Short mmCIF file of C-alpha atoms in Angstrom, two decimals:
data_model
loop_
_atom_site.label_atom_id
_atom_site.label_comp_id
_atom_site.label_asym_id
_atom_site.label_seq_id
_atom_site.Cartn_x
_atom_site.Cartn_y
_atom_site.Cartn_z
CA HIS A 15 62.95 144.88 97.08
CA VAL A 16 63.73 142.49 94.25
CA GLN A 17 61.14 139.79 93.64
CA LEU A 18 60.83 137.12 90.95
CA VAL A 19 57.67 135.07 90.54
CA GLU A 20 57.54 132.16 88.11
CA SER A 21 54.38 130.75 86.58
CA GLY A 22 53.29 128.58 83.69
CA GLY A 23 54.49 125.18 84.81
CA GLY A 24 52.31 122.10 84.68
CA LEU A 25 51.83 118.65 83.23
CA VAL A 26 52.41 118.19 79.51
CA GLN A 27 52.76 115.20 77.22
CA PRO A 28 56.05 114.41 75.48
CA GLY A 29 56.42 116.52 72.36
CA GLY A 30 54.27 119.26 73.81
CA SER A 31 55.05 122.89 74.66
CA LEU A 32 54.89 125.18 77.66
CA ARG A 33 55.74 128.81 78.20
CA LEU A 34 57.10 129.82 81.56
CA SER A 35 56.89 133.39 82.80
CA CYS A 36 58.93 135.17 85.44
CA ALA A 37 57.41 138.43 86.63
CA ALA A 38 60.02 140.76 88.07
CA SER A 39 59.57 143.61 90.51
CA GLY A 40 61.97 145.90 92.32
CA PHE A 41 64.26 146.20 89.31
CA THR A 42 64.13 146.63 85.53
CA VAL A 43 64.75 143.45 83.54
CA SER A 44 66.20 145.39 80.63
CA ARG A 45 69.18 146.35 82.78
CA TYR A 46 69.82 142.95 84.36
CA TYR A 47 71.24 139.64 83.27
CA MET A 48 68.66 136.93 83.67
CA ALA A 49 68.52 133.18 83.35
CA TRP A 50 66.43 130.06 83.71
CA PHE A 51 67.63 127.14 85.77
CA ARG A 52 66.11 123.77 86.44
CA GLN A 53 66.57 121.08 89.02
CA ARG A 54 65.68 117.63 87.82
CA PRO A 55 64.91 114.89 90.38
CA GLY A 56 68.07 113.74 92.10
CA GLN A 57 70.25 116.23 90.25
CA GLU A 58 71.87 119.56 90.97
CA ARG A 59 70.39 122.81 89.75
CA GLU A 60 71.63 123.59 86.24
CA GLY A 61 71.53 126.68 84.09
CA ILE A 62 69.68 126.13 80.84
CA ALA A 63 69.10 129.54 79.26
CA ALA A 64 70.44 133.02 79.86
CA ILE A 65 69.85 136.44 78.33
CA ASP A 66 72.00 139.49 78.83
CA SER A 67 71.02 143.12 79.04
CA GLY A 68 71.45 143.47 75.29
CA GLY A 69 69.29 140.48 74.46
CA MET A 70 72.08 138.05 73.60
CA THR A 71 71.17 134.50 74.60
CA THR A 72 73.05 131.42 75.77
CA TYR A 73 71.67 127.89 76.02
CA ALA A 74 72.73 124.65 77.55
CA TYR A 75 73.30 121.91 75.00
CA SER A 76 70.42 119.88 76.43
CA VAL A 77 67.83 122.51 75.47
CA SER A 78 69.43 124.29 72.51
CA GLY A 79 67.10 124.32 69.52
CA ARG A 80 64.04 123.50 71.66
CA PHE A 81 63.85 126.30 74.24
CA VAL A 82 63.83 130.04 73.67
CA VAL A 83 64.47 132.65 76.36
CA SER A 84 63.17 136.20 75.92
CA LYS A 85 62.44 139.35 77.87
CA ASP A 86 59.46 141.70 77.64
CA ASN A 87 60.80 144.97 78.90
CA ASP A 88 57.40 146.68 78.83
CA ASN A 89 55.92 144.05 81.14
CA ASN A 90 59.16 143.53 83.08
CA THR A 91 58.88 139.78 82.50
CA LEU A 92 61.23 136.98 81.49
CA TYR A 93 59.90 134.07 79.43
CA LEU A 94 61.00 130.57 78.53
CA GLN A 95 59.27 128.97 75.57
CA MET A 96 59.77 125.22 75.78
CA ASN A 97 59.03 123.09 72.73
CA SER A 98 59.44 119.41 71.93
CA LEU A 99 59.41 118.59 75.60
CA LYS A 100 60.82 115.28 76.78
CA PRO A 101 60.29 113.33 80.01
CA ASP A 102 63.89 114.24 80.88
CA ASP A 103 62.84 117.91 81.02
CA THR A 104 60.79 117.19 84.14
CA GLY A 105 61.88 119.27 87.09
CA MET A 106 61.52 122.49 89.03
CA TYR A 107 62.26 125.56 86.92
CA PHE A 108 63.63 128.75 88.46
CA CYS A 109 64.35 132.20 87.09
CA ALA A 110 67.27 134.24 88.35
CA ALA A 111 68.63 137.75 87.96
CA ASP A 112 71.90 139.54 88.58
CA PHE A 113 73.56 142.83 87.76
CA VAL A 114 76.66 140.90 86.69
CA ASN A 115 76.80 138.63 83.66
CA LYS A 116 77.00 135.08 85.03
CA GLN A 117 75.50 133.31 82.01
CA LEU A 118 74.66 129.77 83.15
CA ALA A 119 76.63 129.75 86.39
CA ARG A 120 74.64 129.13 89.56
CA TYR A 121 75.73 132.22 91.47
CA TYR A 122 72.93 134.62 90.63
CA ASP A 123 71.95 137.01 93.40
CA TYR A 124 68.18 136.86 93.00
CA TRP A 125 65.94 133.82 92.59
CA GLY A 126 62.29 132.99 92.20
CA GLN A 127 60.53 130.22 94.10
CA GLY A 128 60.23 127.91 91.11
CA THR A 129 57.50 126.32 89.04
CA GLN A 130 57.13 122.58 88.45
CA VAL A 131 57.21 121.13 84.95
CA THR A 132 56.24 117.50 84.46
CA VAL A 133 56.50 115.83 81.07
CA SER A 134 54.68 112.51 81.06
#
């Protein structure tokens, strides 16, 4: 069955960097559309970065130029490199996957359990 497991979250100072990982099993990431979402305190879950099966990426305005989404097909893993982190980036980060291109919409079929990122 499909499983997504995020890791790499933690506490970081403003201006710092983190790299999140999302290990996938039960499917091949190269054939799926995948994305990162976050849920900041008191806010709805929002899509922040997506990558399609061909490697084309889409970013929310709030993270464009600071975050980079990538896939490692050999390791079947999705990554999110987060640079120049701000306190406003604090939240729970989730990876998601779908066989249909949904870019940053919230209707992905498969979700991980999330990893907490705190910038303070």
